[in-house]
CSV table of C-alpha atoms in Angstrom, one decimal:
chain,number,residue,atom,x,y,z
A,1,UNK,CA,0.0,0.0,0.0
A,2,UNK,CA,1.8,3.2,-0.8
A,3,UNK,CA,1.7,6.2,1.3
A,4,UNK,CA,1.7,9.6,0.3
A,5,UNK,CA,3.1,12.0,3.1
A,6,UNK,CA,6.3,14.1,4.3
A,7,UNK,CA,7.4,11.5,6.9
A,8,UNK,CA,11.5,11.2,6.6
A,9,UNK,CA,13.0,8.5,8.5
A,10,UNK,CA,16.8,8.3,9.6
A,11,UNK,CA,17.6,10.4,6.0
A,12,UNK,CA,18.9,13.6,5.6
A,13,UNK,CA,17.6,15.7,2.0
A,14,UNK,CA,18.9,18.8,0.3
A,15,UNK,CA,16.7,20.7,-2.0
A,16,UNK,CA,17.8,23.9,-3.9
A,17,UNK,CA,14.9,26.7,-4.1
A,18,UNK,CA,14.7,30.1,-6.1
A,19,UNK,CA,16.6,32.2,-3.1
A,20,UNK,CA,17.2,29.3,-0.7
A,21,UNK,CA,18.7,25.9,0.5
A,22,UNK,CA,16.6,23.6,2.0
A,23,UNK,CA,18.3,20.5,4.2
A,24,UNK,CA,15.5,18.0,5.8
A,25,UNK,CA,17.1,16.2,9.1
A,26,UNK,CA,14.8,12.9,9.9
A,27,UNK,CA,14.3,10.4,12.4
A,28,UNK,CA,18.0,9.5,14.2
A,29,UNK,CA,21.0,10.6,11.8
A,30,UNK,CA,24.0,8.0,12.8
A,31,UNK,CA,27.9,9.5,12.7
A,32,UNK,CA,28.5,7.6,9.2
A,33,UNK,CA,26.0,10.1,7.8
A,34,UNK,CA,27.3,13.0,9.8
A,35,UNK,CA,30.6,12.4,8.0
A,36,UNK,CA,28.8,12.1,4.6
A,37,UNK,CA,27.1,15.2,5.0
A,38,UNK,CA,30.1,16.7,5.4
A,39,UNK,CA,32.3,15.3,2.2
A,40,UNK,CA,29.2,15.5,0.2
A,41,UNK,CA,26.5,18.2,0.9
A,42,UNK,CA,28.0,20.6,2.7
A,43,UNK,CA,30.5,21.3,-0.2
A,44,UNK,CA,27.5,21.9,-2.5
A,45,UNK,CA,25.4,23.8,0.0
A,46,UNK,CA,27.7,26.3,0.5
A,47,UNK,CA,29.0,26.8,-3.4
A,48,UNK,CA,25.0,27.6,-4.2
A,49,UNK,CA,25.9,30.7,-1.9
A,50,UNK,CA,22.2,30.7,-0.5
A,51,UNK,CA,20.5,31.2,2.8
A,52,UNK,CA,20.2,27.7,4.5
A,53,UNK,CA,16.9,26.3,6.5
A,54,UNK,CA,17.6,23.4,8.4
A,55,UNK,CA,13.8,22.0,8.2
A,56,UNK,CA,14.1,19.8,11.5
A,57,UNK,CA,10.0,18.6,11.3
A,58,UNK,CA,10.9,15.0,11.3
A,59,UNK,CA,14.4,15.1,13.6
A,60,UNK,CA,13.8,13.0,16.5
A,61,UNK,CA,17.8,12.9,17.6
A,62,UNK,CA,20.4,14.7,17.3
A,63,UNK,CA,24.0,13.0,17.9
A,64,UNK,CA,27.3,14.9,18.8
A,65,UNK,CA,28.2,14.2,15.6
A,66,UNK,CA,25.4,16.0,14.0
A,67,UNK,CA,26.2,18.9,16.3
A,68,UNK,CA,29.8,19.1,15.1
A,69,UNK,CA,28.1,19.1,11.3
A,70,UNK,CA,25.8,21.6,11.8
A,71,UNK,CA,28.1,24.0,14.2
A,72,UNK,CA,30.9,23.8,10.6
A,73,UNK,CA,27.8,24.2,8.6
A,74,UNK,CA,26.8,27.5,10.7
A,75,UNK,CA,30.2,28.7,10.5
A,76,UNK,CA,30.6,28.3,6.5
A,77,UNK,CA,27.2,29.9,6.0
A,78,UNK,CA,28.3,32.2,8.0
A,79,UNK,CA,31.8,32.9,6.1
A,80,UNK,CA,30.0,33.4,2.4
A,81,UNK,CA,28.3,36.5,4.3
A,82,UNK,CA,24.8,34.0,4.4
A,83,UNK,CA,22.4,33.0,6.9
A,84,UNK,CA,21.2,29.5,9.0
A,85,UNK,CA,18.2,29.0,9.9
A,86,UNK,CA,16.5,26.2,12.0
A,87,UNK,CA,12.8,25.0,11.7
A,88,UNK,CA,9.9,23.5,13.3
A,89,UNK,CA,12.3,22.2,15.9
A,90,UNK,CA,11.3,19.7,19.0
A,91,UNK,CA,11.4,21.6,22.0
A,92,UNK,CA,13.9,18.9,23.3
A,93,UNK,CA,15.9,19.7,20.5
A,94,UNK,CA,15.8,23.3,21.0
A,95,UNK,CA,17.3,22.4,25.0
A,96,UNK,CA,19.7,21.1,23.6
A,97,UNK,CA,21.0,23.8,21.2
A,98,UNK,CA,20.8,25.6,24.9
A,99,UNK,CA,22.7,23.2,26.5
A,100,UNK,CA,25.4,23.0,24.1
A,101,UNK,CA,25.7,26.6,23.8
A,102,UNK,CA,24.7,26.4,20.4
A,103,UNK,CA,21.4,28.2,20.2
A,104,UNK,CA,22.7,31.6,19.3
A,105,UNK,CA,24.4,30.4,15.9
A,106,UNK,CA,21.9,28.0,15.5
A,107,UNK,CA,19.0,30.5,15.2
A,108,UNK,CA,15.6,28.8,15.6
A,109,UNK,CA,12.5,30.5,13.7
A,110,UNK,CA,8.8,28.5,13.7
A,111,UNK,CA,8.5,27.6,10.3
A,112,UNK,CA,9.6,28.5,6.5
A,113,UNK,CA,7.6,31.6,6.5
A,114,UNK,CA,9.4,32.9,9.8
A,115,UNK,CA,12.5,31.8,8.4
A,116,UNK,CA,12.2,33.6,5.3
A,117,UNK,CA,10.8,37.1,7.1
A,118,UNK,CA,14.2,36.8,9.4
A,119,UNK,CA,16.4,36.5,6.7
A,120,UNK,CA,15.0,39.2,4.6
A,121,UNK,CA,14.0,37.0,2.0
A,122,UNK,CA,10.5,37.5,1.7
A,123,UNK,CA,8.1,41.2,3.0
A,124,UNK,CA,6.1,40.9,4.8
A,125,UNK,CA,3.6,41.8,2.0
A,126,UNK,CA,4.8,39.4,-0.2
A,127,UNK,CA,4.8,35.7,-1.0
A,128,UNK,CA,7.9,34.0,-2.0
A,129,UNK,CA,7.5,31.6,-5.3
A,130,UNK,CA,7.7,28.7,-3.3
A,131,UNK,CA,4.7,29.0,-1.5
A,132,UNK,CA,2.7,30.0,-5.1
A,133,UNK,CA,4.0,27.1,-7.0
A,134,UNK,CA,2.8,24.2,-5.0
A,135,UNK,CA,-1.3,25.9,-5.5
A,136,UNK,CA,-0.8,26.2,-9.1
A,137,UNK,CA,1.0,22.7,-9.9
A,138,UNK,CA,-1.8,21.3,-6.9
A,139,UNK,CA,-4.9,23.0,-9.4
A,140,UNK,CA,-3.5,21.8,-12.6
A,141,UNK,CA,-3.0,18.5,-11.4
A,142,UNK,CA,-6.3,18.1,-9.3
A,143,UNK,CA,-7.9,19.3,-12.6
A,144,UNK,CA,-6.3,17.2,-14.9
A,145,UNK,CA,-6.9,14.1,-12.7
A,146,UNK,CA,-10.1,14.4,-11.2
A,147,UNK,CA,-12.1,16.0,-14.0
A,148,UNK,CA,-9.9,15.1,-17.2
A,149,UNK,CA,-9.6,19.3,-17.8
A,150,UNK,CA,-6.2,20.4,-19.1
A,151,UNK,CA,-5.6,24.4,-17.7
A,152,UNK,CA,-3.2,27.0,-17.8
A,153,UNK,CA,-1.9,29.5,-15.4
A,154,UNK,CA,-2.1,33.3,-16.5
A,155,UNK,CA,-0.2,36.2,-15.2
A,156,UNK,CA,-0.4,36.2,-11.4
A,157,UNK,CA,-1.2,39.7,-10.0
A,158,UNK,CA,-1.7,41.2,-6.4
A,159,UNK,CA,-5.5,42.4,-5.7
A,160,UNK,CA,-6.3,44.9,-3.1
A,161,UNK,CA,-9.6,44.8,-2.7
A,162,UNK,CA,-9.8,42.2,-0.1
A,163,UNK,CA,-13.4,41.2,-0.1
A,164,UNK,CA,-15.0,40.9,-3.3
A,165,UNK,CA,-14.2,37.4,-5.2
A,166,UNK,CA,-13.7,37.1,-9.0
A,167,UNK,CA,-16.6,34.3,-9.4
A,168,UNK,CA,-19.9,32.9,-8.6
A,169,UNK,CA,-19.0,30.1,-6.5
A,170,UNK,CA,-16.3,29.1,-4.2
A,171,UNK,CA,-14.4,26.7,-2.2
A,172,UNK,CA,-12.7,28.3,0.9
A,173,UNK,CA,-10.2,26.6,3.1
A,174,UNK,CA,-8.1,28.1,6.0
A,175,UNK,CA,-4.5,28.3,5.6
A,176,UNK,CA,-3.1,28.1,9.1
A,177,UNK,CA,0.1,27.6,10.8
A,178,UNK,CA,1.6,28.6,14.1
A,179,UNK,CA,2.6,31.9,12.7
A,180,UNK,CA,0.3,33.2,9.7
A,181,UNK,CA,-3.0,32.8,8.7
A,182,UNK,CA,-4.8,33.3,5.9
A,183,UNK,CA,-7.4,31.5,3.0
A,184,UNK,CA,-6.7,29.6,-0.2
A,185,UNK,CA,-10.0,30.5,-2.1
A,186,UNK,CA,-10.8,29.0,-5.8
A,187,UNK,CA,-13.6,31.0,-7.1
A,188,UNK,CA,-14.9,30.3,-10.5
A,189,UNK,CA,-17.7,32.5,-12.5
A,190,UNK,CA,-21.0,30.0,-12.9
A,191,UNK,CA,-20.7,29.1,-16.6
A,192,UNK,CA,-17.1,27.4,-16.0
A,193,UNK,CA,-18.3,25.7,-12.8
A,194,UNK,CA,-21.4,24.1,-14.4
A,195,UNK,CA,-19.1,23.0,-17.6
A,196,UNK,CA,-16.6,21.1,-15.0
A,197,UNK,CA,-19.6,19.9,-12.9
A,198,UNK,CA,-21.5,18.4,-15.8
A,199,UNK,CA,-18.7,17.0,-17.3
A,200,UNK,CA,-17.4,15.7,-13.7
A,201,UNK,CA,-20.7,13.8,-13.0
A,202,UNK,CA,-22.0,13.0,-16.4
A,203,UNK,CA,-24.8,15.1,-15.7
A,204,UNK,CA,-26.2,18.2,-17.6
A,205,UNK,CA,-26.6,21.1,-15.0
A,206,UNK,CA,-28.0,25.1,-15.9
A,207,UNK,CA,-27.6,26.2,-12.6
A,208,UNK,CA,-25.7,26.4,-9.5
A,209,UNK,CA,-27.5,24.7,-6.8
A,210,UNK,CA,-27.2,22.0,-4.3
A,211,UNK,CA,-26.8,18.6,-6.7
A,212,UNK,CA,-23.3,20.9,-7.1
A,213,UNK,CA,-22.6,23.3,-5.0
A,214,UNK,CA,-20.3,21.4,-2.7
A,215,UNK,CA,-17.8,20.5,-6.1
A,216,UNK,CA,-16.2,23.6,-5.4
A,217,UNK,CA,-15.3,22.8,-2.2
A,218,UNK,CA,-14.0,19.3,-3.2
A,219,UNK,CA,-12.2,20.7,-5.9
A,220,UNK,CA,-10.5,23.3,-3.2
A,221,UNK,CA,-10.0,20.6,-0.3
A,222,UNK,CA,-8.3,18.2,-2.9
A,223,UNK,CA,-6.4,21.3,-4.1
A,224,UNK,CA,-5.2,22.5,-0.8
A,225,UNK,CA,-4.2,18.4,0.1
A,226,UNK,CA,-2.1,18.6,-2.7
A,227,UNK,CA,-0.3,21.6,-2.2
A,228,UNK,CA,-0.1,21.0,1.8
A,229,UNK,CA,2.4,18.2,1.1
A,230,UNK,CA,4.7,19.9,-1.3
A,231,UNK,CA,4.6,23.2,1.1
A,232,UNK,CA,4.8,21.4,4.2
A,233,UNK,CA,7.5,19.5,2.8
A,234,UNK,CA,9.9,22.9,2.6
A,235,UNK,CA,8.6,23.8,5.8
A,236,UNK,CA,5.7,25.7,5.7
A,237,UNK,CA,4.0,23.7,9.2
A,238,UNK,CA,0.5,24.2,7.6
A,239,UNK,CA,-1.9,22.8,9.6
A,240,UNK,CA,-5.3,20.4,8.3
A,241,UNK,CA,-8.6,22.3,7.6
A,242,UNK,CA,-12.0,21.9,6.5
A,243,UNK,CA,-13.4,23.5,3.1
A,244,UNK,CA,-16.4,26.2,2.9
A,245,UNK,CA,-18.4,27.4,0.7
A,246,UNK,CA,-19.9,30.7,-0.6
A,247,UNK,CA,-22.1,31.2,-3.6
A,248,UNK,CA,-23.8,34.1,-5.2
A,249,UNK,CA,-23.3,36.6,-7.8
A,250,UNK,CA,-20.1,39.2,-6.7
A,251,UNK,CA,-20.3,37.3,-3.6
A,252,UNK,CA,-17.7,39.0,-0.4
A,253,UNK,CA,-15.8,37.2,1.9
A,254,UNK,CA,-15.2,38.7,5.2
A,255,UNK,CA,-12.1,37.0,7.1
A,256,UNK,CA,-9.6,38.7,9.2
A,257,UNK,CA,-7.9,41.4,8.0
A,258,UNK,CA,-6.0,40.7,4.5
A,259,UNK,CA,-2.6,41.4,4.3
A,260,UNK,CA,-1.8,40.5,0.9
A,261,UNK,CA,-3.9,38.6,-2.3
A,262,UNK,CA,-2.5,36.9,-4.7
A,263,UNK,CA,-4.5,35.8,-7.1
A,264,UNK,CA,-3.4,33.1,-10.0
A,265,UNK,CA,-5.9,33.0,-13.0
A,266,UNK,CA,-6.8,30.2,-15.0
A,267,UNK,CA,-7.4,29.5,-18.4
A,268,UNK,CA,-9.4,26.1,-19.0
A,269,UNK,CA,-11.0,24.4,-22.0
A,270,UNK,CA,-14.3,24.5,-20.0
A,271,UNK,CA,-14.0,28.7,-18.9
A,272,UNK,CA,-11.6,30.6,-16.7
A,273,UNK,CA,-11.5,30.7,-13.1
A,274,UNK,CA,-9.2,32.3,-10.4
A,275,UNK,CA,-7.3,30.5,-7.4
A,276,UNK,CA,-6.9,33.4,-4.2
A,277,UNK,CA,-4.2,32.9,-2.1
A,278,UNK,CA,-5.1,35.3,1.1
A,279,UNK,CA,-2.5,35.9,4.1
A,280,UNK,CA,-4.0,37.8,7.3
A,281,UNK,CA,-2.5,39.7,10.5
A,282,UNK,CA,-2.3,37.1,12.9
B,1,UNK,CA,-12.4,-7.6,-11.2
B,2,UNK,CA,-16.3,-7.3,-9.2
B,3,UNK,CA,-18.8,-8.7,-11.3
B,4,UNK,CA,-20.7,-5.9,-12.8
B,5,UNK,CA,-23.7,-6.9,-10.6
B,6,UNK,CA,-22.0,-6.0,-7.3
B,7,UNK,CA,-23.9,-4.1,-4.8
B,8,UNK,CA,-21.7,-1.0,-4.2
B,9,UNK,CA,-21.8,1.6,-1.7
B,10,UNK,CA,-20.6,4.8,-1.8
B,11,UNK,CA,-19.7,7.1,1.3
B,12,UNK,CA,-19.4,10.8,1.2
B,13,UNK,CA,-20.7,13.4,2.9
B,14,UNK,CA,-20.1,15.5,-0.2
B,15,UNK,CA,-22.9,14.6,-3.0
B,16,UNK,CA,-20.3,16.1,-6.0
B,17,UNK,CA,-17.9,13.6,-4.8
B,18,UNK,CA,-20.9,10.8,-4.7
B,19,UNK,CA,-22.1,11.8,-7.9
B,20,UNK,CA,-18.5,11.6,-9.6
B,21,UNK,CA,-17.4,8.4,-7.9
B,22,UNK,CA,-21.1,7.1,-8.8
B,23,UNK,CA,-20.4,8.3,-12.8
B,24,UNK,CA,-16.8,6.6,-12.7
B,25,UNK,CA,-18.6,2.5,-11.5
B,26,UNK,CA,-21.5,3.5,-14.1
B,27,UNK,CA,-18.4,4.2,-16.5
B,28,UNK,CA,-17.1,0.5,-15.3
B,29,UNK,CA,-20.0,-1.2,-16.0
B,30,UNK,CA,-21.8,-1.1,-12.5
B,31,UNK,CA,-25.2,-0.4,-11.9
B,32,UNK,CA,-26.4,-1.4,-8.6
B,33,UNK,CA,-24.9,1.9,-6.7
B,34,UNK,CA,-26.0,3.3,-3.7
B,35,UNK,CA,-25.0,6.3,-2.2
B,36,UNK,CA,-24.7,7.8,1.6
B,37,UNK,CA,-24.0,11.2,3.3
B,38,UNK,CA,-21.8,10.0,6.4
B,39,UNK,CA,-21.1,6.6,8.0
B,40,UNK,CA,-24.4,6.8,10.6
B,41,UNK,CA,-26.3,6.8,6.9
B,42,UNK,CA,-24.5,3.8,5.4
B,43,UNK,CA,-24.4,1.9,8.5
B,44,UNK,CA,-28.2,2.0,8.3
B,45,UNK,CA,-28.0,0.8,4.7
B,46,UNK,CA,-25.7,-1.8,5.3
B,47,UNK,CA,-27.9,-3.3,8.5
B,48,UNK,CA,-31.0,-2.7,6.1
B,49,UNK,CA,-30.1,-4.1,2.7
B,50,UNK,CA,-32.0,-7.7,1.6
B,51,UNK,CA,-29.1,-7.8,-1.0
B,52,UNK,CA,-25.5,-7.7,0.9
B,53,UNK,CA,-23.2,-5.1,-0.3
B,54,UNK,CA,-20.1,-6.5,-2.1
B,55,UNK,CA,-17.9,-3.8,-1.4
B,56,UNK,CA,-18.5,-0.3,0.2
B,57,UNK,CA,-15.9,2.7,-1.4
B,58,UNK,CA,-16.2,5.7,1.6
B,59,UNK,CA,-14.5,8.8,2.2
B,60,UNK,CA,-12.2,9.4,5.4
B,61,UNK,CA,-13.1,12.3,6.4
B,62,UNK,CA,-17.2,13.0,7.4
B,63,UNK,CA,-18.8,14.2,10.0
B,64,UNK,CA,-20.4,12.1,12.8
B,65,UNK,CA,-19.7,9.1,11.3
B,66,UNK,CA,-15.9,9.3,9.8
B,67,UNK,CA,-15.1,6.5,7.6
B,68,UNK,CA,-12.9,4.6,9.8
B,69,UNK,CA,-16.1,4.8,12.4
B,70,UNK,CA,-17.7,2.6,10.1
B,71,UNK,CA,-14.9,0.4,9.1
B,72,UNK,CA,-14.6,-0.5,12.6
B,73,UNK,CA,-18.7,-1.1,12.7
B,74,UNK,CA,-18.7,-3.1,9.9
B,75,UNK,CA,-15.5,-5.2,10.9
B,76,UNK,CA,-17.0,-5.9,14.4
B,77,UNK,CA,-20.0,-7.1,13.3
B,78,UNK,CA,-20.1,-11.3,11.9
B,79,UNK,CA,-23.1,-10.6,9.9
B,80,UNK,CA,-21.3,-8.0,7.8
B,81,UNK,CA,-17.4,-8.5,8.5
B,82,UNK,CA,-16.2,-10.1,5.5
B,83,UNK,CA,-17.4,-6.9,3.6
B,84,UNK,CA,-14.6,-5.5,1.2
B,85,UNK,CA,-13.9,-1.9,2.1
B,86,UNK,CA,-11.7,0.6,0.2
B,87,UNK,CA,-11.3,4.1,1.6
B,88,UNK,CA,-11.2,7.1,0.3
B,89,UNK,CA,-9.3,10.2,1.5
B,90,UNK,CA,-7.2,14.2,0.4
B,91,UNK,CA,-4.4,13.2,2.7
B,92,UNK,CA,-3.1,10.2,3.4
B,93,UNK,CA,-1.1,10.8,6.3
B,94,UNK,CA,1.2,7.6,7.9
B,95,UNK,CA,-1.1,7.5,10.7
B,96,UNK,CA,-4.0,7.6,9.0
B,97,UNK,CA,-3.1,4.4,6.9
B,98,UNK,CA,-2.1,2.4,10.1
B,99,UNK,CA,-5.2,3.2,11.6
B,100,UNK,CA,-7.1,2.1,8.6
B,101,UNK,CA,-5.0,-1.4,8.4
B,102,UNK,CA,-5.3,-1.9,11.8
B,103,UNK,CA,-9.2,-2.3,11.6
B,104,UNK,CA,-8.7,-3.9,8.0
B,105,UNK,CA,-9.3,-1.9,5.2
B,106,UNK,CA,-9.0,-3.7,2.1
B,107,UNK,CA,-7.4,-0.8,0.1
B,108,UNK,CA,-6.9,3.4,0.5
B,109,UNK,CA,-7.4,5.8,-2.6
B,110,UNK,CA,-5.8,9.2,-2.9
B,111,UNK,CA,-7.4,12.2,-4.0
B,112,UNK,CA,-7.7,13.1,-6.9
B,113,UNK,CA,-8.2,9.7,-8.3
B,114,UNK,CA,-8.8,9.0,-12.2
B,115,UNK,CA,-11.5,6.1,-13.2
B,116,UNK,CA,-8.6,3.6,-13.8
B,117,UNK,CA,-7.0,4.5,-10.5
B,118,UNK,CA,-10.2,3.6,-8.8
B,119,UNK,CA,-10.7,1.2,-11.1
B,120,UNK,CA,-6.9,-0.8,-10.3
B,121,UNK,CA,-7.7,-0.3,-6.6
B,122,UNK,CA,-11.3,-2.0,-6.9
B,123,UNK,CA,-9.5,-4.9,-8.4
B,124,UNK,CA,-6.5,-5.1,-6.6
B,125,UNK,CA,-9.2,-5.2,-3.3
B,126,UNK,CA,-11.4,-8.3,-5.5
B,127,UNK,CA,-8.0,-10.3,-6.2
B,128,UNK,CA,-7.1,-10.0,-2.2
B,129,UNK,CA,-9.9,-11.6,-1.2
B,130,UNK,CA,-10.5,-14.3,-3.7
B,131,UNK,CA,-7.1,-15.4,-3.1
């Protein structure tokens, strides 16, 4: 039976992003892997000349060995005129760091996002690629699987206007973690949600209404799964929630205060439709 | 593979998902579907059915009754324990698939699914337990 998820067993894994290194510490690392890490990774981690988040989610142990890598991995960060972050550290982890009088070069932020405000990599009012990607691959993939529709992303632009959505229906999910909050909405004008709903349940519909309704927030759920993994897999500590859904004509949503909207349009063969990507004050 | 006659029932508490997972059997062939909004629903149809079901496909996540509420109910029970039982979920987490093994689940789907993913798990789940 296969298993789709982020769990990484005694492994580490080093992943190159648009500004950033990511290296994923899991389960117990043993000293033969230490040593590895440093003939092997370390060299390339630090010739990328990026910022480096340790994403720690899965680290259950952490051996002296390990503590002598990552100590020569803080200081050659450090030398290229870069910075080290660690995330989503075990608070027995983090006593550690203390008690080996490594928790001030080995700087501990809450997740990705953290990580990426500390290091001046991303504004406040701004989302990093990274975090965008995974929504748009996650809707094209959702699409093409579920419902057979191929799609293409348009030109992704920043809306103000916080409350008014682009459609007639859609599928709202929370997007929480221990420090942000926010909404992933996908919204879609009426005659491109009843195209992908006919074709979807083999059935021919001419209006919105509750045989449906709730395919928008299916469509969103399966969309936000999707992109969970990929962003909780950089580090992103999102958190599992339940869909919602709003329909009218220039329907509002009222959530907490919006800090910043990025909105990704679609083109499909079945109509257009726009996928929100909402962060609040938290 | 299920013979086309099989009694099927089909778990979500989201009727676009019932109505699509309903259109892919219909696609396969099927025609003796029966759908329900959470387990508490299906566990009624399951007690109440003169014709057995010969495999029940449900989502993971409802409320009252979550899907691995009624695997458990239908696993406990002699009358209906032998029933095969695929499960349906957005996110299958580690946990989730122990769980779901633990109480024996014949098979676990990821969302999105196509009609011949379904369709591979449905027989992979027949081929299990006519061996």
């Amino acid at each position: 039976m296969n298993v789709v998820g982020t769990q990484l067993d005694n492994r580490y894994i080093v992943n190159e992003y648009n500004k950033y290194t990511i290296l994923r510490l899991g389960g117990e690392l043993n000293d033969a892997q230490a040593e590895q890490y440093l003939k092997e990774a370390l060299p390339k981690i630090i010739s990328s000349s990026f910022d480096l988040i340790i994403n720690c989610e899965y680290l259950t142990k952490l051996s002296q060995s390990w503590l002598h890598a990552l100590g020569a991995t803080e200081q050659s960060i450090r030398k290229n005129n870069k910075g080290l972050r660690l995330i989503l550290v075990r608070d027995d982890i983090k006593l550690l760091l203390v008690d080996k009088g490594l928790s001030r070069v080995l700087q501990v932020n809450t997740n990705l996002r953290d990580a990426l405000l500390s290091l001046e990599l991303v504004g406040k009012k701004s989302l990093d690629v990274g975090f965008i990607n995974p929504f748009l691959d996650a809707t094209l993939t959702v699409l093409k699987i579920q419902a057979q529709i191929g799609a293409n992303a348009g030109k992704i632009y920043i809306r103000k206007d916080s409350s008014e959505l682009s459609g007639d229906i859609s599928g709202v999910i929370g997007l929480v973690s221990d420090s942000f909050s926010g909404n992933v909405i996908i919204t879609f004008p009426e005659k491109t949600f009843l195209a992908m709903m006919s074709k979807m349940h083999g059935e021919e519909y001419t209006e919105i209404n509750k045989e449906n309704a709730d395919g928008a927030s299916e469509l969103t759920n399966m969309i936000f799964g999707q992109a969970k993994i990929t962003l909780n897999e950089q580090g992103y500590g999102i958190k599992t929630a339940l869909p919602s859904l709003i329909v009218g004509k220039s329907h509002r949503f009222s959530g907490n205060k919006v800090e910043l909207i990025v909105v990704v349009p679609f083109e499909s063969e079945l109509g257009n439709f726009f996928v929100e990507i909402c962060l609040s004050d938290n | 593979m299920f013979d086309p006659k099989t009694r099927i029932l089909i778990v979500d508490d989201m009727l676009s998902m019932r109505k699509m997972i309903i259109k892919m059997c219909k696609d396969m062939g099927y025609t003796d579907l029966i759908g329900a909004e959470d387990g508490d629903k299906a566990w009624e149809e399951i007690q109440k059915a003169e014709q057995p079901f010969g495999l029940v496909i449900s989502d993971w996540n409802m409320p009252n009754c979550t899907g691995l509420d009624l695997l458990k109910r239908v696993r406990a029970d002699a009358k209906f324990n032998k029933t095969p039982f695929l499960m349906l979920t957005a996110e299958a987490e580690g946990h989730q698939v122990a769980a779901a093994v633990t109480s024996g689940v014949d098979g676990y789907v990821v969302k999105p699914f196509a009609q011949t993913g379904l369709s591979e798990k449905m027989a992979a789940v027949h081929k299990k337990r006519a061996s």
